Structures are given as structure tokens and as C-alpha cells.
XYZ file of C-alpha atoms in Angstrom:
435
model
C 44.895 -76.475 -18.132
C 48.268 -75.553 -18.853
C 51.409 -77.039 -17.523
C 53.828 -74.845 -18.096
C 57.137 -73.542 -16.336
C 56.785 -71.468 -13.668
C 56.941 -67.427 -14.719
C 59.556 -65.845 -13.154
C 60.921 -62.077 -12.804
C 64.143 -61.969 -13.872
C 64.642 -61.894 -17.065
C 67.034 -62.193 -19.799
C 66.011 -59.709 -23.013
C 66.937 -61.072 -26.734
C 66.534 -58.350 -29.124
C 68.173 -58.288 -32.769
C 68.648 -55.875 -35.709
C 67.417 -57.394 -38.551
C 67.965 -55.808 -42.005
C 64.972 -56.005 -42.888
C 63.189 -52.834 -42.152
C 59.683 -54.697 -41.471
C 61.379 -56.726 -38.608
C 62.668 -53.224 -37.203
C 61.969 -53.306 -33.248
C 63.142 -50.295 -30.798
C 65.163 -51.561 -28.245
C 64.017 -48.862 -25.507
C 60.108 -49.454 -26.515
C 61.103 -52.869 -25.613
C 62.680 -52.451 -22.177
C 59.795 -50.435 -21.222
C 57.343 -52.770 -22.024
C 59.401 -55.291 -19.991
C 59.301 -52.666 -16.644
C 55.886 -52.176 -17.530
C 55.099 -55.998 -16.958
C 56.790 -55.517 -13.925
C 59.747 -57.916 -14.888
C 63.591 -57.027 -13.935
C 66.108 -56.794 -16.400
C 69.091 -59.022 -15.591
C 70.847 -58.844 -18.889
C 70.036 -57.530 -22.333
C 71.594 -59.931 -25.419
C 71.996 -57.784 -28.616
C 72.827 -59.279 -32.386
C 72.498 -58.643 -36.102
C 70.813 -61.210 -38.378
C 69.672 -60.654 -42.415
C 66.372 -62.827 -41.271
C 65.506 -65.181 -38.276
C 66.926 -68.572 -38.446
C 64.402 -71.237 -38.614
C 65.252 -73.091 -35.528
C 66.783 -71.246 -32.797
C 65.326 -67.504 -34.284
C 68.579 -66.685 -33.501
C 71.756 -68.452 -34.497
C 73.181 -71.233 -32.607
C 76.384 -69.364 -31.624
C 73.963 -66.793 -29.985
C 71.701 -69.007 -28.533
C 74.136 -71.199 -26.284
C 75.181 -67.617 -25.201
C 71.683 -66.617 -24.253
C 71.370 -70.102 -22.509
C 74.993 -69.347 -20.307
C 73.129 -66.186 -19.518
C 70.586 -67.550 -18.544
C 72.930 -70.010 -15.997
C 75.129 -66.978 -15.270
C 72.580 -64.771 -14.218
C 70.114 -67.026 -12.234
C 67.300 -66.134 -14.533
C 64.225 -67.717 -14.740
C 62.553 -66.141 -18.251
C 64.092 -64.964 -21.371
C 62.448 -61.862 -23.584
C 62.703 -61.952 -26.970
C 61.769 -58.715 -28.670
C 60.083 -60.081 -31.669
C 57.343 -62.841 -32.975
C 58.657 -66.435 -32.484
C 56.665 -69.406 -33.878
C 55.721 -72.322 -31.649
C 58.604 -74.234 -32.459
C 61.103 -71.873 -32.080
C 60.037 -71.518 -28.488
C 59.672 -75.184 -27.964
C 63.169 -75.841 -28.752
C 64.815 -72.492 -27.300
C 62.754 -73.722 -23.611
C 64.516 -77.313 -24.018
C 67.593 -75.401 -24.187
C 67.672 -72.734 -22.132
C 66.046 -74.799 -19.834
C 63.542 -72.381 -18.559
C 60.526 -70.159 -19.830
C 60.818 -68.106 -23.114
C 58.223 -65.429 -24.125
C 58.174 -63.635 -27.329
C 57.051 -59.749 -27.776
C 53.068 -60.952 -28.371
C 52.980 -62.839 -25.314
C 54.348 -59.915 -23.222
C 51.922 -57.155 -24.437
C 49.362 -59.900 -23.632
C 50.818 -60.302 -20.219
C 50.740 -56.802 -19.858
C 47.172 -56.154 -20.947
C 45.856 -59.320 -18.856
C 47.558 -57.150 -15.286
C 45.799 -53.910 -16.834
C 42.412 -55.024 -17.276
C 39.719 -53.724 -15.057
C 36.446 -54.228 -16.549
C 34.472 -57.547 -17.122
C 34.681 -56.539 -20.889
C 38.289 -56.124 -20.624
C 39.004 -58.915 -18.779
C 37.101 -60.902 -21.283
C 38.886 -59.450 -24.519
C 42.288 -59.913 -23.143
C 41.121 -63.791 -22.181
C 40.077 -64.740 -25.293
C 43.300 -63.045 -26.853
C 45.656 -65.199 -24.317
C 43.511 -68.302 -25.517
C 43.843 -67.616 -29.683
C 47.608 -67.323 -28.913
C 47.962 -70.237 -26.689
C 45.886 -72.281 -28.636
C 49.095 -73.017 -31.824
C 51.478 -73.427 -28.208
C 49.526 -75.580 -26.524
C 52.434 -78.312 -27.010
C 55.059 -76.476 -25.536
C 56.091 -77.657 -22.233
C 54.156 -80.891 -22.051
C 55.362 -84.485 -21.752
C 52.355 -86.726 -21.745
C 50.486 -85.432 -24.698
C 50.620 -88.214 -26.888
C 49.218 -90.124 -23.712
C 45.610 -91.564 -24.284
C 43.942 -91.451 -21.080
C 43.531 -94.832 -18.761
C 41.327 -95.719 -16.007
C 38.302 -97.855 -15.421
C 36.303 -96.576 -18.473
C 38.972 -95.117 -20.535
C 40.577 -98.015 -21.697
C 41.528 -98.680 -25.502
C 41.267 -95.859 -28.193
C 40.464 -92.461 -27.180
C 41.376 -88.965 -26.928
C 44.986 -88.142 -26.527
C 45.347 -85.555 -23.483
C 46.247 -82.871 -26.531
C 43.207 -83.271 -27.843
C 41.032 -83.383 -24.439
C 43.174 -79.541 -23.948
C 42.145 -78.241 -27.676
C 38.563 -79.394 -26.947
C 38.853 -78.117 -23.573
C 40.423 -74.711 -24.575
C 37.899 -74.302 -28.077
C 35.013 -74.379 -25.547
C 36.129 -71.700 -23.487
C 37.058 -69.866 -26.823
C 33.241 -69.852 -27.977
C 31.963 -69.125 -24.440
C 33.701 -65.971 -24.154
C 32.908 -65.420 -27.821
C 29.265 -65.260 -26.646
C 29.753 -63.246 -23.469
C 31.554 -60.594 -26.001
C 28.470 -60.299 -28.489
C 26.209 -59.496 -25.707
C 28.303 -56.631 -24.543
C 28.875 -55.756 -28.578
C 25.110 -55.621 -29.248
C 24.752 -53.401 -25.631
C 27.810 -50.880 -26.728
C 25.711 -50.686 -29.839
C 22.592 -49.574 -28.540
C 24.670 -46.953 -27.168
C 25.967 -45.981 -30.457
C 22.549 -46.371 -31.859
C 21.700 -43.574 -28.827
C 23.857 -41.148 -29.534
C 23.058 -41.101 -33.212
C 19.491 -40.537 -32.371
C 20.411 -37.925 -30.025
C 22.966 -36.755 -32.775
C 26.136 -36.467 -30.975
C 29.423 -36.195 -32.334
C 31.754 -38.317 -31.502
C 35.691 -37.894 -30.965
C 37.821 -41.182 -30.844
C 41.323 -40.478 -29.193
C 43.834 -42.981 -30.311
C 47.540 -42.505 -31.056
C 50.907 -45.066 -29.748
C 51.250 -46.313 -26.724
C 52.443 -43.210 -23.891
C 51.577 -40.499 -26.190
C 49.632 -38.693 -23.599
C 46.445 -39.821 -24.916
C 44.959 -39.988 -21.359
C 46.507 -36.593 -19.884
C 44.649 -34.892 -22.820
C 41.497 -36.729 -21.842
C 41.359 -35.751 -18.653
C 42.296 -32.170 -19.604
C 39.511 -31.792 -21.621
C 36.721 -33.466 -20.021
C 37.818 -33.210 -16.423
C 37.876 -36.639 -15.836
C 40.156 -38.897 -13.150
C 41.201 -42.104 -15.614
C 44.416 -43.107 -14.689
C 47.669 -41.669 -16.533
C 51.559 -42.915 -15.865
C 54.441 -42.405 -17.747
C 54.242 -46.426 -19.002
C 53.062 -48.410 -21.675
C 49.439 -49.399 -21.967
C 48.619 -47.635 -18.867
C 45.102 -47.181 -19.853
C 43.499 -50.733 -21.180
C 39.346 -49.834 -20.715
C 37.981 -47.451 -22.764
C 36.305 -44.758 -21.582
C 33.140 -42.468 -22.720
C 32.801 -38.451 -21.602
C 31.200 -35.790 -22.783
C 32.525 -32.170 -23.531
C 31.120 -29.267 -24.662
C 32.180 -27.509 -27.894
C 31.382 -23.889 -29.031
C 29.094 -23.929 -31.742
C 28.988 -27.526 -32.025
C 27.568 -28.590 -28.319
C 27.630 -31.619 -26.429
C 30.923 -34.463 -27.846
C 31.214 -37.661 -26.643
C 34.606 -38.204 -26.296
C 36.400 -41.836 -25.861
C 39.641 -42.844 -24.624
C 41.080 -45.849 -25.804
C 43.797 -48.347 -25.643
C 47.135 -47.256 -27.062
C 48.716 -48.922 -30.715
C 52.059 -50.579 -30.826
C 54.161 -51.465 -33.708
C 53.215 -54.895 -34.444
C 49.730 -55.100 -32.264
C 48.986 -58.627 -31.830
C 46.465 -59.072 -34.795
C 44.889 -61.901 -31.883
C 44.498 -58.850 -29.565
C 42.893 -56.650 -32.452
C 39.575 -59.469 -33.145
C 39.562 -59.634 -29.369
C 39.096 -55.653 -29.088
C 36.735 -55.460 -32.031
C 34.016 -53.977 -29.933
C 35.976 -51.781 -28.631
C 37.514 -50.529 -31.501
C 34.208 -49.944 -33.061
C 34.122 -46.803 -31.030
C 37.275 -45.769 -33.315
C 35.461 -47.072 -36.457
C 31.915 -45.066 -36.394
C 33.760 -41.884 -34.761
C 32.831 -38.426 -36.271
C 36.991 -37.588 -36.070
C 39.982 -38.788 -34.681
C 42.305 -37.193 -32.175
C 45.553 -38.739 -33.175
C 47.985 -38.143 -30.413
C 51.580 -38.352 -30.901
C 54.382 -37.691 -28.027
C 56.236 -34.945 -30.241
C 59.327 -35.593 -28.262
C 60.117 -38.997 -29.443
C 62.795 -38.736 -32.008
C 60.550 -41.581 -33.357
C 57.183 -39.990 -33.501
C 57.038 -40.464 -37.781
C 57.288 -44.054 -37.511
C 54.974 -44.551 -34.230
C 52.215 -42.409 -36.622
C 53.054 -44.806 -39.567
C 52.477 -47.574 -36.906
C 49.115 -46.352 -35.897
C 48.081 -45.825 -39.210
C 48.649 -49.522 -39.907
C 46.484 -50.404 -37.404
C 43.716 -48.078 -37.766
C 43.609 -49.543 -41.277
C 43.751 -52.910 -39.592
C 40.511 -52.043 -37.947
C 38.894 -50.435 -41.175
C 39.340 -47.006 -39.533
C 41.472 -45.505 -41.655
C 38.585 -43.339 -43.553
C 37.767 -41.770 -40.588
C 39.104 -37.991 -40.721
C 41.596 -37.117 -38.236
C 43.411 -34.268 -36.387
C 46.611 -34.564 -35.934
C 47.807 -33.213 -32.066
C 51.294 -33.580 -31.577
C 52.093 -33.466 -27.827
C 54.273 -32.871 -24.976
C 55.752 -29.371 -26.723
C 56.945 -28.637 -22.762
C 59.730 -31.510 -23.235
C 60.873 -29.195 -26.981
C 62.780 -25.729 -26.599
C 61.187 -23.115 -28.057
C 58.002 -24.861 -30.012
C 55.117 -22.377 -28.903
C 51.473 -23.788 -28.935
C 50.300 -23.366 -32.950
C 47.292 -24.512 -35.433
C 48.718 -26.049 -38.758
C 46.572 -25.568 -41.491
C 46.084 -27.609 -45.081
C 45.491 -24.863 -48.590
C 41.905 -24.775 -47.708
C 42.445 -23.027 -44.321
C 41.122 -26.257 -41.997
C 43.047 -27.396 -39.091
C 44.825 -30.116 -39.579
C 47.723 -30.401 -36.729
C 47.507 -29.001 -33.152
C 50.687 -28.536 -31.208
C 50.221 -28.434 -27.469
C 50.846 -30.119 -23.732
C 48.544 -31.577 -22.444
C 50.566 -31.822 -18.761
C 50.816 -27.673 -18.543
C 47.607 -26.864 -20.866
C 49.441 -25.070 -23.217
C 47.404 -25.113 -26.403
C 44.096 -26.254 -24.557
C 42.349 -23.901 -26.161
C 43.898 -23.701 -29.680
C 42.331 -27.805 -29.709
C 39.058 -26.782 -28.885
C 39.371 -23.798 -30.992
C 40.296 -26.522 -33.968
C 37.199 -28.719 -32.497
C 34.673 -25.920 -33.578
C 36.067 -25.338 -36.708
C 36.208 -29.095 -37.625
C 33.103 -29.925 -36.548
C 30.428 -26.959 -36.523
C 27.391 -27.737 -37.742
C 24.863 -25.377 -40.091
C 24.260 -22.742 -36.741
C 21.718 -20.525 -36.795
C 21.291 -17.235 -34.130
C 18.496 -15.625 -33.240
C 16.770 -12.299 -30.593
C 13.475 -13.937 -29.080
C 11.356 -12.213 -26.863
C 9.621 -14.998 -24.456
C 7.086 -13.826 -22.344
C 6.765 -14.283 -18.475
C 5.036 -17.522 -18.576
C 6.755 -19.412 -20.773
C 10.439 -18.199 -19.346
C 10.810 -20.986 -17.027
C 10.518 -23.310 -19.877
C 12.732 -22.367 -22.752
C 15.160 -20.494 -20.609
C 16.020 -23.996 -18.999
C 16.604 -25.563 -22.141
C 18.494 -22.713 -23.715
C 20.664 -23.330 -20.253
C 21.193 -26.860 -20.738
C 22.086 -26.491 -24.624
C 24.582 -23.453 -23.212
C 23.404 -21.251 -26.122
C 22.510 -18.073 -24.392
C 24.859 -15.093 -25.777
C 23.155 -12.246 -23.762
C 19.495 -12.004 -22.030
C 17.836 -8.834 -20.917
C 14.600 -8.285 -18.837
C 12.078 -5.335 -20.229
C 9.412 -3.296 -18.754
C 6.751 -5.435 -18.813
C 8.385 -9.179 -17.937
C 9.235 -10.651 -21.376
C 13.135 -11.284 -21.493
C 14.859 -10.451 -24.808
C 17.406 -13.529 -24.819
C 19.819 -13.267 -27.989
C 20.937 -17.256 -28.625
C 22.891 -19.486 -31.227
C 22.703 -22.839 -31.495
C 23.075 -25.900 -34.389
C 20.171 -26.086 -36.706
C 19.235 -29.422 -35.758
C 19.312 -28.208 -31.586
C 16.793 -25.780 -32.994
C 14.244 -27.873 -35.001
C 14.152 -30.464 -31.891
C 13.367 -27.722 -29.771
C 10.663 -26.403 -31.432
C 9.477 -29.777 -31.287
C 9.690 -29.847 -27.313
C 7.682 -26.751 -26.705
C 4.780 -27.766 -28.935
C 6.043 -25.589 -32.223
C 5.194 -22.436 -30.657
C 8.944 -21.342 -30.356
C 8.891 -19.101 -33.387
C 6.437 -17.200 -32.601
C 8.606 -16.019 -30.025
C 11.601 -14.811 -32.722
C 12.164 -11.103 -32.923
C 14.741 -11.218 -35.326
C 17.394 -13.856 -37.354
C 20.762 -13.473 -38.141
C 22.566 -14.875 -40.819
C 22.983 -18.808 -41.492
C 26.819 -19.594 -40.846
C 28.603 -23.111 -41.727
């Protein structure tokens, strides 16, 4: 449906310092998101601007010597490093002469070769269509053509509009396909509430080790590299917490400065996971001399996505790349954790987090010495198993087993329910309530 210049892989990067601090970009967050497209640098042009010139983006001095680059060094795409409207690329293509992509489209590009799942494939589809929808003129030269033909004759629809038309039905077709998989991740939600499980959203900037601590802590295989966006599909586990039991724990996409707001509606179902989380696990790569302003960039977007009011936890990573930071638990006036240092790549810390976990997320517990006798063993023992809140068990004389167990209140009142109520007649003694 598009007609557009080929895409090539060598590639020209544009990036300018702007004075203005809210057009700030990081240069070396940009060539990485170029190698993680899979694109070769062939020459990086650098400049200083107060604000983005209306035409070009950049001036016109700079832009004839981005277009002898471009001749110079055989390339075939050039990279800008920042958010170019429509007609800035139309007229920088006419003359450079070849294909121009601006930051959005690249994390796009990115996100469309890292998608594995229908859903994902999906979300990132209907992102690439939003954005291409206000560049839809770029690179055509028939537009204003109506069509001809036997039938077609006289007043009709320009080929621009047949494309909109065209490209707004494949919009609201995806658009459905999403709200069937929103209303089934629902029902999932509306499970675990039910079942009243906890859940723990992991989200933090792109490469903060967000799924190295994942698999650390839940023993799953979800694939990690030292790249941007190398996990795209989210991703549900469960782990169990001491005095809390069983977390659902999701991994999701990394933040950027300046997310594509087209790629944030696209990921709204997604996301939700982030929104309706019991606490956030907000990861930050502690080695990054520019881990303050990646948190103040993920804080933008998780008010972006109304998650903002969630509470969070704040784990700063990768202490192995620091000298001498040791593995610690910050804590606020009150005593509760509020920042975790720790690596998730040598497990230093591990168990500080899930330490912090209990503490931030215990439930009213309650602990009690039941004597069960012989026939009804098989029974509750098996559940006390599977809701791992045995502390010590002892056989006697006669067959009854003295189990001592603690578990959350609410573990305990559905049990009871399970074995018909009769539970409690089993209790031999109860220890104190704790919070």
C-alpha cells in the first residue's frame, strides 16, 4: 500500500543539541537503538540549534552537508535522532535523495523485528499504521491522480484517498482483534483477583536489567541481551513470597525518553498489567551516569499510562559494574523499604528483594499448632504443602501429627471453607496476629 524508497542499512545518523532541555536526546542511547535495528553506522552528523527549523529541522547549511554525506558515503537511509513532522521528511527525502526516518519510526522499526506474539504483532501494527497514516504523502507521485479505467471515469476518489480509506480499515480491524484479546487479559485479571493474588509489575528504561531480574526470581528462560527493547511480549510468572504466598509477577516492555505516545494507545492492554498492579519493581541500571533522568523518563510515562499511583520499589541494578557498593535496603522515616540495591547477573542482593517483598506486601498472617488426626492428614497436609506454610510437623503416639503453620488470613478462611469448616476444630493453640 505504500510506495516508498527502498530501506536500506547504511545509514547516516543526524543528531543535534538543542538548548532546550525538553528536546535533550543522548547521543549513545541513540546509536544503540540504531545497532539494535540492526542498521550500520556510516557516519554520525552532530550540530547545535536553539529550536528546529521549520523546513529542513536542521538548517540549510547542515542539511546540504548531510545530503554530501549521504553521496560521500554511499548511504541509503539517514537517522535523525529526534521527532520530525511529515513535511520535514518530505522535503529532507527530495533532497537527500533517499529514505529519512526520524527517532519514532526507528523504535517502531525496532519493536515491529521484536514482536513474537499475535498480540504483539498486532499492537506494533496498528502503531506503524497511526504513524504512517499523517505520512502517507511522502514518497508518492500520483496522488492527486483520480483513478481511470472502464468504470472509473469522471469524478472519483483520488488514489490518496483510496490509501486513507484503505489504511482506516485496517486501523479499525486490528482495533477489534485488540479488544478481544483486552477483554481475555481481563478475565485473567478478573482471576487473579478472585483468587487474590498480588501482583508485581516490573517496568523501568529500556536495558535496565528488567529481564535478568525476572528470570532470577522466577526461574524463567525469557530472553535477555545487552540491547534495547530486547524483550517486547510481556510475560506472566508466579513466585512465592514468605508470608505473603503465591505473586504473579509480569515482565514488560522497557520505557524510553520520548515513547511514541502512538505506541503507548497501541500497548494499552498491555500496560494495564502496570496499571492494576499491587507494586511496581522499578528497575534502573545504577551504572548509567544517566540513571536520574532515565527514572524521570519512566515516571513520565507511567503517568502517561495513569500508573503513576501505583506504589513502587525502587531496585537500582547492576551494583557488579560500581566499586565498592555492597548489596543494601534503603529505608523512608517509617522504616519501609523503599530502594533495593543489587545485581541481578551475580545474585547479589537476591534475597535482600525478596526480603523487601515480604515486608511490602505481607498480609494480616495468622500462625497456628493443629493436631489433625490420621484420617484427615492426607487432606490438609496437601494443602498446607501447596500453600508452603508448614513451619515444623511432628508425628505422636497415637497417629495425629502436630503440624505448627502460618499463613495469610485470607489463605486461612478459604481453607476452612475447602475442608467443610471443620479445620478449627483441629487448632491446639494460636499465636499472635502479626501485620
Amino acid at each position: 500500500m505504500f510506495d516508498r524508497y527502498e530501506a536500506g542499512e547504511q545509514a547516516i545518523l543526524v543528531h543535534i543539541n538543542f538548548t532546550q532541555k525538553g528536546e535533550w536526546e543522548d547521543l549513545t542511547e541513540f546509536e544503540m537503538l540504531v545497532s539494535s535495528a540492526g542498521v550500520t553506522k556510516l557516519h554520525t552528523v552532530v550540530g547545535s540549534r536553539q529550536s528546529p527549523h521549520p523546513k529542513f529541522f536542521v538548517g540549510e547549511g547542515k542539511a546540504l552537508e548531510i545530503a554530501n554525506a549521504v553521496q560521500v558515503n554511499g548511504a541509503n537511509i539517514v537517522i535523525f535522532n529526534h521527532a520530525l513532522s511529515p513535511a520535514q521528511e518530505r522535503n529532507l527525502e527530495r533532497l537527500f535523495k533517499c529514505r529519512v526516518i526520524e527517532r519514532t519510526g526507528l523504535i517502531l522499526d525496532i519493536f515491529a523485528q521484536r514482536a513474537r506474539t499475535y498480540e504483539g504483532k498486532l499492537q506494533v501494527e496498528l502503531a506503524q499504521l497511526r504513524h504512517l497514516s499523517t505520512r502517507l504523502v511522502r514518497g508518492w507521485t500520483h496522488l492527486e491522480r483520480q483513478k481511470g479505467g472502464i468504470g472509473l471515469r469522471g469524478p472519483g476518489e483520488t488514489q490518496l484517498e483510496t490509501d486513507r480509506r484503505l489504511l482506516r480499515d485496517r486501523v479499525k480491524a486490528i482495533s477489534r482483534r485488540l479488544e478481544k484479546v483486552a477483554k481475555q487479559r481481563e478475565q485473567g485479571r478478573r482471576a487473579r483477583t478472585r483468587a487474590q493474588l498480588p501482583t508485581l509489575s516490573i517496568v523501568g528504561y529500556t536495558n535496565a536489567g528488567k529481564s535478568t531480574l525476572f528470570n532470577r526470581i522466577t526461574d524463567a528462560d525469557v530472553y535477555t541481551a545487552d540491547q534495547l527493547f530486547a524483550t517486547l511480549d510481556p510475560t506472566l510468572r508466579k513466585i512465592f513470597v514468605k508470608d505473603v504466598g503465591d505473586v504473579v509477577v509480569a515482565d514488560t516492555v522497557g520505557f524510553i525518553r520520548h515513547l511514541p505516545h502512538d505506541l503507548v494507545a497501541a500497548f494499552k492492554a498491555t500496560l494495564q498489567e502496570t496499571q492494576e498492579a499491587r507494586l511496581l519493581l522499578h528497575i534502573v541500571d545504577a551504572s548509567n551516569e544517566q540513571f536520574r533522568d532515565n527514572i524521570h523518563a519512566v515516571n513520565i510515562v507511567l503517568k502517561e499510562i495513569d500508573a503513576h499511583h501505583v506504589p513502587s520499589l525502587l531496585v537500582m541494578n547492576k551494583i557488579d559494574n560500581l566499586e565498592d557498593v555492597p548489596p543494601r535496603i534503603e529505608r523512608d522515616e517509617e522504616g519501609t523499604p523503599r530502594v533495593i540495591w543489587l545485581s541481578a547477573k551475580t545474585d547479589q542482593g537476591i534475597d535482600l528483594l525478596f526480603e523487601a517483598l515480604t515486608e511490602r506486601l505481607a498480609r494480616t498472617m495468622v500462625s497456628y499448632r493443629l493436631r489433625i488426626p490420621p484420617e484427615a492428614i492426607g487432606q490438609i497436609r496437601s494443602k498446607f504443602f501447596q500453600l508452603r506454610c508448614i513451619l515444623n510437623e511432628e508425628y505422636e503416639q497415637d497417629g495425629n501429627l502436630l503440624v505448627d503453620v502460618r499463613l495469610p488470613h485470607t489463605d486461612w478462611l478459604k481453607l476452612e471453607k475447602r475442608v467443610d469448616s471443620t479445620l478449627g476444630n483441629f487448632i491446639v493453640n494460636q499465636y499472635p496476629v502479626t501485620v
